[in-house]
XYZ file of N, CA and C in Angstrom:
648
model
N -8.807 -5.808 -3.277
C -8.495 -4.468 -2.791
C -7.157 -4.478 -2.061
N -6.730 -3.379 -2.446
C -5.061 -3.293 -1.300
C -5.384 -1.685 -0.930
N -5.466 -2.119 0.166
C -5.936 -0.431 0.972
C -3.972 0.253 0.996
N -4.518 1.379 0.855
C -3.417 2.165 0.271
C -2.522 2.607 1.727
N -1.183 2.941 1.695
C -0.511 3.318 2.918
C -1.051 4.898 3.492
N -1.645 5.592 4.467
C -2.052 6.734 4.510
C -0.873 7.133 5.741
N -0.302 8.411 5.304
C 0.262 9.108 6.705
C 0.265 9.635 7.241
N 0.011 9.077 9.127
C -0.442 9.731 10.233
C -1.430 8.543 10.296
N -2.553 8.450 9.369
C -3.808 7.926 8.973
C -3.370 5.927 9.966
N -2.709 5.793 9.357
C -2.649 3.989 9.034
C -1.648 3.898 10.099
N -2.679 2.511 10.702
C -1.796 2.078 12.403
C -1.945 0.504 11.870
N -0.647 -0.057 12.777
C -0.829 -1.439 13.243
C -2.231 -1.686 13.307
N -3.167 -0.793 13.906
C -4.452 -1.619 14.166
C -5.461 -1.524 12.896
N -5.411 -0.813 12.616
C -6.250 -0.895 10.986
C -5.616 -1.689 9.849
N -4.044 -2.091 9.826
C -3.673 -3.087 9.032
C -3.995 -4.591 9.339
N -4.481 -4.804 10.525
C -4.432 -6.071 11.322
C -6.441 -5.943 10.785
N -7.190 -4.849 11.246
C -8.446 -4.981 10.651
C -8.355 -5.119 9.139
N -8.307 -4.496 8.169
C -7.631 -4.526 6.797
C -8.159 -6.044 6.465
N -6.949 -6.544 6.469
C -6.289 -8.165 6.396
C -7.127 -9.358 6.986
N -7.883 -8.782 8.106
C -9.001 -9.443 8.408
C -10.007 -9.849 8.021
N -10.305 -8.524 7.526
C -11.332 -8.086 6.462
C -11.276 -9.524 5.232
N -10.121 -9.386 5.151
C -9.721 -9.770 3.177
C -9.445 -9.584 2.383
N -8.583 -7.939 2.956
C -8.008 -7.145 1.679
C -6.568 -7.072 2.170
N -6.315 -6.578 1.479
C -4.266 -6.416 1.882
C -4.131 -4.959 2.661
N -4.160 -5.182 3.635
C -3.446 -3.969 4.558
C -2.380 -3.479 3.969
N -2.304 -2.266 4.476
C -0.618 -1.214 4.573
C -0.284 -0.034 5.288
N 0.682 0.368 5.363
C 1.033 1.530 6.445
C 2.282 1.961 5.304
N 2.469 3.367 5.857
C 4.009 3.684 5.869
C 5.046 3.132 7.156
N 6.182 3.342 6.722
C 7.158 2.819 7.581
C 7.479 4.083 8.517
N 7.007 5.275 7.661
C 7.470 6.398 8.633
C 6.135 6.951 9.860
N 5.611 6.532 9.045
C 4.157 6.258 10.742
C 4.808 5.894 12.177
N 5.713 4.808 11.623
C 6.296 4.580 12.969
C 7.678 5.549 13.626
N 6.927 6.220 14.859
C 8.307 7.197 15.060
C 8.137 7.077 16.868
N 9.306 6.924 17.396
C 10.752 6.903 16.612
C 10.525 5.806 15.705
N 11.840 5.801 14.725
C 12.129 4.658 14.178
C 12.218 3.346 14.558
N 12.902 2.843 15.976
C 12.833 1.750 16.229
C 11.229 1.820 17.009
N 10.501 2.231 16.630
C 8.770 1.359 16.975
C 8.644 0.808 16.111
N 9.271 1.147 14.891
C 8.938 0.294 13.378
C 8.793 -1.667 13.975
N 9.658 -1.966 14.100
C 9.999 -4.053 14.740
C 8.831 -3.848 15.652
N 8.656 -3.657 16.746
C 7.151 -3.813 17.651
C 6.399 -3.774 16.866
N 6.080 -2.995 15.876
C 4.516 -2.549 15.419
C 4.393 -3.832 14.294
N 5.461 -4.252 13.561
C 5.812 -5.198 12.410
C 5.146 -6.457 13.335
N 5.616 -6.759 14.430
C 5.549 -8.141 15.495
C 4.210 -8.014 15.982
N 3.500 -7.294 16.254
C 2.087 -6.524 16.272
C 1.404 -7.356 15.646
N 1.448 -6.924 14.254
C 0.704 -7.322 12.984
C 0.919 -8.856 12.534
N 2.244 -9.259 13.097
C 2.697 -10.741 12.236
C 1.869 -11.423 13.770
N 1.596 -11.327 14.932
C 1.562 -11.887 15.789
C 0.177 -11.987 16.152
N -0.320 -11.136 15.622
C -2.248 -11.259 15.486
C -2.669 -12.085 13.946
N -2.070 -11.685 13.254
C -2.698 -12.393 11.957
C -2.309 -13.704 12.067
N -1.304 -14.257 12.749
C -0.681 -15.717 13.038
C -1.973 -16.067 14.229
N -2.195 -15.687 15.040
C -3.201 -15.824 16.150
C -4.520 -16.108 15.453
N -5.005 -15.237 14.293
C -6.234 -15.291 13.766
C -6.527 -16.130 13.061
N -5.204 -16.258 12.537
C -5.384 -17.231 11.260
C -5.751 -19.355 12.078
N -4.857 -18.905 13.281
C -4.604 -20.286 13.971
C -6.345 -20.250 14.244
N -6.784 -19.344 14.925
C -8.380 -19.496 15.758
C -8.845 -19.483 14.782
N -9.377 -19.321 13.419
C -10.215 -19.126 12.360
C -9.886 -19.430 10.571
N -9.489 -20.953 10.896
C -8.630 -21.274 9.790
C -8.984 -20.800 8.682
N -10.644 -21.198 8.455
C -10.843 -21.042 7.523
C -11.321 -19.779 6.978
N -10.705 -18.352 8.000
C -11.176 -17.278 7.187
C -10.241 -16.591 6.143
N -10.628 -16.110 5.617
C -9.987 -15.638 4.188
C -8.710 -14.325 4.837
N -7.382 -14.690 5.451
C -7.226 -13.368 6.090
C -5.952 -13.040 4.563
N -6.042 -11.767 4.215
C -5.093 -11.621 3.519
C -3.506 -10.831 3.785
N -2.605 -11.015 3.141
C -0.994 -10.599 3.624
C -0.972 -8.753 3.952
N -0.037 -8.294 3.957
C -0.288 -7.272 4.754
C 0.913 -6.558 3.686
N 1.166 -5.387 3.570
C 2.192 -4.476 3.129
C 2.855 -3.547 3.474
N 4.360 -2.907 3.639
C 4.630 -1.926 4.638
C 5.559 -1.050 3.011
N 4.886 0.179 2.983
C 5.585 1.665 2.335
C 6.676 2.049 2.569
N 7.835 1.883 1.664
C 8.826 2.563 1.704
C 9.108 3.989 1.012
N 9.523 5.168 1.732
C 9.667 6.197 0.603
C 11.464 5.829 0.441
N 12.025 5.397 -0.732
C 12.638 5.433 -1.293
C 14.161 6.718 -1.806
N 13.246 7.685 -1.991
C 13.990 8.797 -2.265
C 15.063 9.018 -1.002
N 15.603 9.966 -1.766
C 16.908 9.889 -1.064
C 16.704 11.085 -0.115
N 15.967 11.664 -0.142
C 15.554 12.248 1.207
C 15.228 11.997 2.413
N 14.701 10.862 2.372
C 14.703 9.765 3.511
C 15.844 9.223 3.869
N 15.979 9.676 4.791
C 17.237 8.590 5.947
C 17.066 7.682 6.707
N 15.855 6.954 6.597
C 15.558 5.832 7.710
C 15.193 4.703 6.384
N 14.976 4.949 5.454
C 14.971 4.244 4.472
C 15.712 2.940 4.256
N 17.060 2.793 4.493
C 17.882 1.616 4.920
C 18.007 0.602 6.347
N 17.356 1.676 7.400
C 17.008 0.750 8.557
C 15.361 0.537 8.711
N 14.555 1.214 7.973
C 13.515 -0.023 7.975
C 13.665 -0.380 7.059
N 13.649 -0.802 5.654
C 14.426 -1.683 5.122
C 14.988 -3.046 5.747
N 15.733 -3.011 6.915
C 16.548 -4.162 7.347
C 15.182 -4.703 8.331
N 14.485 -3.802 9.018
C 13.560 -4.072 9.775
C 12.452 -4.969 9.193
N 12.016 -4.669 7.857
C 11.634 -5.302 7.328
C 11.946 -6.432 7.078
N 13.183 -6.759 6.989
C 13.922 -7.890 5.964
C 13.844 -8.542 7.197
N 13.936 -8.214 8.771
C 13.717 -9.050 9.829
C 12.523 -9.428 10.089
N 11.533 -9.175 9.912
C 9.890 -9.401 10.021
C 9.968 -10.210 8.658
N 10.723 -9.749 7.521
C 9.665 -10.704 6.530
C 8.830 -10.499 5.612
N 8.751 -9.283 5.544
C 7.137 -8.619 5.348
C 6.935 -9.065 4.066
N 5.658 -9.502 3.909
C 4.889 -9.558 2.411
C 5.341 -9.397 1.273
N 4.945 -7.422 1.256
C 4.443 -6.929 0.193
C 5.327 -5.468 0.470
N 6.194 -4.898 0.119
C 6.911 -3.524 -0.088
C 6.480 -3.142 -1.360
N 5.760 -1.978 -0.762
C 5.535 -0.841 -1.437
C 6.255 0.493 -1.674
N 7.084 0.402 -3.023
C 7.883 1.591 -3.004
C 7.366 2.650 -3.596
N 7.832 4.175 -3.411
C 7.598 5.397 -4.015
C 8.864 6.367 -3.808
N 8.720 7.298 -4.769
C 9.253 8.071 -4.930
C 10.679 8.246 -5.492
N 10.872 7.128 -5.984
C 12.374 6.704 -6.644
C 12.296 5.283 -7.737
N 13.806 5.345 -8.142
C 13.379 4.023 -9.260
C 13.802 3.140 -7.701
N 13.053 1.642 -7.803
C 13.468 1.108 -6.919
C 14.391 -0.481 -7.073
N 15.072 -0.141 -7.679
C 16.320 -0.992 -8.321
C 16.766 -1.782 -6.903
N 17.405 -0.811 -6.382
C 18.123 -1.182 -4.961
C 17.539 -1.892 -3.976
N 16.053 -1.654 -3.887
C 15.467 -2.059 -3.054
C 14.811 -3.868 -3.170
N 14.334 -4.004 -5.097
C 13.715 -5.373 -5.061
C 14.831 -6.250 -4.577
N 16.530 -6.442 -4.964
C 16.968 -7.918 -4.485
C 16.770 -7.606 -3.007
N 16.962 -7.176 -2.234
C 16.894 -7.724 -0.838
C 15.581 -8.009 -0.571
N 14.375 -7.244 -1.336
C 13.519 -7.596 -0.920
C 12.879 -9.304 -1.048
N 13.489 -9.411 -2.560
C 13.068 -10.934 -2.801
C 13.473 -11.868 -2.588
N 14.915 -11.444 -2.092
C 15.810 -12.361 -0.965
C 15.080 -13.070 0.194
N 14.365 -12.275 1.057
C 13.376 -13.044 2.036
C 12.404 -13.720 1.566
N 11.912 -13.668 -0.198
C 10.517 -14.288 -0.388
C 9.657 -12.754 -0.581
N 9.706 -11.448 -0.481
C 8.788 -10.431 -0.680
C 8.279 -9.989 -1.718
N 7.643 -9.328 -2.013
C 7.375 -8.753 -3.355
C 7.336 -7.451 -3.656
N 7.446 -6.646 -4.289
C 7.702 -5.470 -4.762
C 6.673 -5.064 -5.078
N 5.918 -3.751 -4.876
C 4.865 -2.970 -5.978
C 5.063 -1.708 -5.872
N 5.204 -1.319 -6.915
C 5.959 0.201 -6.911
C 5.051 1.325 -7.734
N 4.600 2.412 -7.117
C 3.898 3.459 -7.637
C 4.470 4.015 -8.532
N 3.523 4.381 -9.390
C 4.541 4.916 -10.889
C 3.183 5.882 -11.280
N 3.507 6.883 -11.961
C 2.590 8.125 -12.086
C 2.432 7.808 -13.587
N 3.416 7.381 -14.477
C 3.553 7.819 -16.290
C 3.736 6.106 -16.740
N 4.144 6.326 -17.956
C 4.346 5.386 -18.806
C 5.760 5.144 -18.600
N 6.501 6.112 -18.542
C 8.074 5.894 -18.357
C 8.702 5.482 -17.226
N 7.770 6.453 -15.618
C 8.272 5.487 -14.532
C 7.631 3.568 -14.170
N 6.612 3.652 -15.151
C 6.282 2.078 -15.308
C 7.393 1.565 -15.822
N 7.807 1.731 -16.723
C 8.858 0.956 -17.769
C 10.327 0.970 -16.798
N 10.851 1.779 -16.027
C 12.175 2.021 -15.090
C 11.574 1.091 -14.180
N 10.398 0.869 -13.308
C 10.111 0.146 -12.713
C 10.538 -0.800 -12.989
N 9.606 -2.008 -14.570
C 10.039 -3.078 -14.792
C 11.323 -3.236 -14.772
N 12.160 -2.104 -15.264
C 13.405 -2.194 -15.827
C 14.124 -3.023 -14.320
N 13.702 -2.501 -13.361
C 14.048 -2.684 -11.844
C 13.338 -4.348 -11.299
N 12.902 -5.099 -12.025
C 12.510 -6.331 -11.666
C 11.357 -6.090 -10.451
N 10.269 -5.192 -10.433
C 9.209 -4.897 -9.537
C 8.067 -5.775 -9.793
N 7.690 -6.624 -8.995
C 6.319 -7.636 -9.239
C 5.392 -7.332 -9.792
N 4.903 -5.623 -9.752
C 3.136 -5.276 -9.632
C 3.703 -4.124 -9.952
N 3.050 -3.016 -10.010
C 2.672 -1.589 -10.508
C 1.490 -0.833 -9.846
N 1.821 -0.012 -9.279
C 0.270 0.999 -9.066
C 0.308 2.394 -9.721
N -0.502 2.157 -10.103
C -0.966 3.227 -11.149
C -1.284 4.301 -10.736
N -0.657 5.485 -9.750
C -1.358 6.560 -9.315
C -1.695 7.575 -10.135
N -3.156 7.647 -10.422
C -3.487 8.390 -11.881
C -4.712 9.439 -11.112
N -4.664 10.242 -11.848
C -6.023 11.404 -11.236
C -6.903 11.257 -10.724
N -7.467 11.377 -9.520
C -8.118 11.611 -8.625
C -7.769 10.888 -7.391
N -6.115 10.269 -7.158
C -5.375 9.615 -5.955
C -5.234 10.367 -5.301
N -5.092 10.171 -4.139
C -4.134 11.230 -2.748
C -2.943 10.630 -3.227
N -2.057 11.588 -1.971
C -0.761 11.612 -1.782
C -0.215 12.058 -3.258
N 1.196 11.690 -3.456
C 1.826 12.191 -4.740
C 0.735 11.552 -5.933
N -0.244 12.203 -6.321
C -0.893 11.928 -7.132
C -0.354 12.073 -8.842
N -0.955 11.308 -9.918
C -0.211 11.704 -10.963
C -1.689 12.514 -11.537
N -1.477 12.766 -12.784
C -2.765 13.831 -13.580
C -3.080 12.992 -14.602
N -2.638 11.511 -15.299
C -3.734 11.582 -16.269
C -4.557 10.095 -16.077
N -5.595 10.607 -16.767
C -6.790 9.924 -16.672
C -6.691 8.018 -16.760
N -7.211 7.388 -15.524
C -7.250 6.249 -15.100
C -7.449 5.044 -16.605
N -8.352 5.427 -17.244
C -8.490 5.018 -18.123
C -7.231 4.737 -19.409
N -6.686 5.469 -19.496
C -5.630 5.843 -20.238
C -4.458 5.394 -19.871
N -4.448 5.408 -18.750
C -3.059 4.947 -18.061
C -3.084 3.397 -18.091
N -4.122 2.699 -17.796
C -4.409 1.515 -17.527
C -3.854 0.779 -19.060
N -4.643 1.234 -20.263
C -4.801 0.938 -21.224
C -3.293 1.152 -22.100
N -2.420 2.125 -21.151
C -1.297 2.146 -22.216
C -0.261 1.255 -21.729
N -0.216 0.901 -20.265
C 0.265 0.221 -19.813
C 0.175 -1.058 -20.037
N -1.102 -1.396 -20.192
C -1.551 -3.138 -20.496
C -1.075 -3.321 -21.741
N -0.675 -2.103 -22.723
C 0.136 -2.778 -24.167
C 1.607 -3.504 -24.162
N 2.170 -3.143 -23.155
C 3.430 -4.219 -22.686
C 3.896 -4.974 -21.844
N 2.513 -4.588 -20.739
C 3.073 -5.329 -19.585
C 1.838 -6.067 -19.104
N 1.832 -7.388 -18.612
C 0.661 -8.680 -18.459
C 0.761 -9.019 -16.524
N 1.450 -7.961 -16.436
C 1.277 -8.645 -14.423
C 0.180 -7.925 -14.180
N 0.850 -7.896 -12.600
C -0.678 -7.348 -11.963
C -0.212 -5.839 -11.866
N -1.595 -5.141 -11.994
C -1.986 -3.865 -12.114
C -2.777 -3.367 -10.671
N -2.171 -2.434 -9.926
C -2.976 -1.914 -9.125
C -3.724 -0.761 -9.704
N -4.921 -0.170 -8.974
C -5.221 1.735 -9.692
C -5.743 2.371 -8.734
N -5.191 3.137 -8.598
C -5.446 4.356 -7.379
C -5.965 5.363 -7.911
N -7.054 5.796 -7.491
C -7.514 7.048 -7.887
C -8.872 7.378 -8.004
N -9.655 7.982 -7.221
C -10.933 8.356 -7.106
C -11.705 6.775 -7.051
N -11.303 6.027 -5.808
C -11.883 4.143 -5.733
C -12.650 4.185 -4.252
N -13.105 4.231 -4.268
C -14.252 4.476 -3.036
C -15.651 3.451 -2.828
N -15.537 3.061 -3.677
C -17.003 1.814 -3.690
C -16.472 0.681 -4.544
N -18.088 -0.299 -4.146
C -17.432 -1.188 -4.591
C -17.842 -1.726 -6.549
N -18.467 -0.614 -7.025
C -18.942 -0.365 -8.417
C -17.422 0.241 -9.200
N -16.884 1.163 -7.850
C -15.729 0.957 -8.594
C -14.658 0.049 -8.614
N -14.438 -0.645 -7.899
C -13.426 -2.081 -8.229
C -13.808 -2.445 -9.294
N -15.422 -2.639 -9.879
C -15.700 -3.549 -10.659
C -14.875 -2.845 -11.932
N -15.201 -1.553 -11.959
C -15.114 -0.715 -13.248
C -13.266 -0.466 -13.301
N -12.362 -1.248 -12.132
C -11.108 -0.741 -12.485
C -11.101 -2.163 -13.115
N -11.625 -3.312 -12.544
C -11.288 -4.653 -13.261
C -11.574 -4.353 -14.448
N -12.978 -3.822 -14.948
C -13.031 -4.062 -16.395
C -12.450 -3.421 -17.037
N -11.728 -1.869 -16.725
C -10.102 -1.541 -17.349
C -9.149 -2.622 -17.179
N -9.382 -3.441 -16.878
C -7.692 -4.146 -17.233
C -6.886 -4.349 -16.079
N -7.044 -3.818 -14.929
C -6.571 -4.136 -13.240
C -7.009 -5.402 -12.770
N -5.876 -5.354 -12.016
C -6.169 -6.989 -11.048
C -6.033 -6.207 -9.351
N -6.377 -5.184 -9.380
C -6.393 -4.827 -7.567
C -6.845 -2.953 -7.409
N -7.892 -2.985 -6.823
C -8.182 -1.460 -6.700
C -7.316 -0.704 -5.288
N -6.969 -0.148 -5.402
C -6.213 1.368 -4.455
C -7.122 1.823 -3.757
N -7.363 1.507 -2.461
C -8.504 2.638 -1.661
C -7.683 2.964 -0.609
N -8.280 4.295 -0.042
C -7.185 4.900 0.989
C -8.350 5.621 1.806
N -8.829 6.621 1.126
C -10.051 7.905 2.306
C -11.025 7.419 2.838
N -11.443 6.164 1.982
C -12.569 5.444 2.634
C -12.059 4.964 3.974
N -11.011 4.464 4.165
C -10.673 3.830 5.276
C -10.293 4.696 6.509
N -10.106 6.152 6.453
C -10.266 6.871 7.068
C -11.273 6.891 8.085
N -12.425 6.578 7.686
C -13.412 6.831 8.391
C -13.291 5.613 9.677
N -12.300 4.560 9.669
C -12.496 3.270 10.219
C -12.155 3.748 11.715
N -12.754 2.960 12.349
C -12.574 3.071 14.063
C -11.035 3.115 14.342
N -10.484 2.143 13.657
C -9.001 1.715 13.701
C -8.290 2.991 13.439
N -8.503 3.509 12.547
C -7.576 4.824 11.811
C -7.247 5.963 12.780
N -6.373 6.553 12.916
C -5.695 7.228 13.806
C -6.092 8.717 13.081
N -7.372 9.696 13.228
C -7.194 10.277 12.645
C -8.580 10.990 13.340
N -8.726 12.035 13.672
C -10.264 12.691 14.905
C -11.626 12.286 14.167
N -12.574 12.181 14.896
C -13.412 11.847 15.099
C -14.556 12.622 13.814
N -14.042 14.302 13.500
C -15.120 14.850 12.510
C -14.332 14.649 11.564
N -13.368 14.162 11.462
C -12.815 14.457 10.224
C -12.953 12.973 9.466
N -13.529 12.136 10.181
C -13.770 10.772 10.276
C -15.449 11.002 9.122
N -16.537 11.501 10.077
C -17.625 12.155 9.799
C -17.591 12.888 8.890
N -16.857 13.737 8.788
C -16.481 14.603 6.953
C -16.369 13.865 6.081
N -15.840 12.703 6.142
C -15.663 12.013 5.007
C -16.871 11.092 5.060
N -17.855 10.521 5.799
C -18.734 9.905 5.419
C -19.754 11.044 4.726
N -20.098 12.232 4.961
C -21.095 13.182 4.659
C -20.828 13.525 3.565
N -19.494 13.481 3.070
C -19.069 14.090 2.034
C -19.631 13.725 0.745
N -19.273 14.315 -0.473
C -19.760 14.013 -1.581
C -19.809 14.866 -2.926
N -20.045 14.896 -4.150
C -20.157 15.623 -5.114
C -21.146 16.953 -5.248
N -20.776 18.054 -5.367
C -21.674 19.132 -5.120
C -22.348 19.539 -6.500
């Protein structure tokens, strides 16, 4: 599982639970405001999972990921960026642009790239861009969601490309991980579920709405 970046939603402290857990944490970069809270909150996360990992060798803690929006509408985009590149971080997660510019520096430190792609074509500009991984935001995702069906997307994608596959989109249990693996994924997308977490920065019924919730 790589729990998805939520915004407002996702704190230092639910990426540090996350990762604990055994799944790959993430945040946006623009969660952090001002901008320079971005380095504290980064040192946060590198400075507990280094702590946890020392007290509890042998638990399974996994790497962590920080969201870049890309587009050029963003103006802080190049200084966390560098913020990043000073922490180190993992796993950059890009959206909303091809992210060409962004993989060499990223893999310059050792990072990796996974970049949201809605179609068949922003998959292919992706690769074109040397991106590690892919997430598949296909119908029934939050945030910039794409419209077609999980199934389909998975399957047209796996005709040219053999890395890893994330899939976002309507993943909420754990029947569904199984059912994105047996499409052809190597990592499920969850995001609303984690809402509900103590950690999550987000009120208390709206926490409760989402556990009550359900198909009518």
């Amino acid at each position: 599982v790589i729990c998805a970046p939520m915004f407002i939603v996702s704190t230092p402290e639910l990426v540090i639970a996350q990762c604990a857990a055994g799944v790959v944490g993430s945040m946006p970069a623009l969660n952090a405001r001002p901008q320079e809270e971005l380095s504290p909150w980064l040192g946060r996360i590198k400075s507990s999972l280094t702590e946890l990992r020392t007290r509890e060798p042998e638990r399974i803690i996994a790497p962590y990921a920080i969201n870049l929006i890309i587009h050029a509408s963003n103006d802080r985009v190049e200084a966390d960026l560098e913020v990043c590149a000073q922490h180190e971080v993992p796993i950059i997660i890009t959206s909303l642009s091809a992210p060409h510019r962004v993989v060499d520096a990223v893999h310059g430190w050792g990072g990796k790239v996974f970049h949201d792609v809605t179609t068949v074509r922003h998959a292919e500009k992706a690769l074109e861009g040397g991106v590690d991984g892919l997430i598949l935001v296909s119908a029934g995702a939050g945030g910039h969601a794409g419209t077609t069906n999980p199934l389909e997307l998975v399957g047209e994608i796996r005709r040219f490309y053999g890395g890893p596959l994330v899939l976002s989109g309507a993943v909420s249990r754990g029947d569904d991980i199984a059912a994105a693996r047996a499409m052809g994924a190597d990592f499920a997308y969850m995001g609303t579920r984690f809402i509900a977490s103590t950690e999550a920065n987000a009120v208390e019924r709206y926490k409760q709405t989402i556990v009550e919730s359900g198909s009518k």
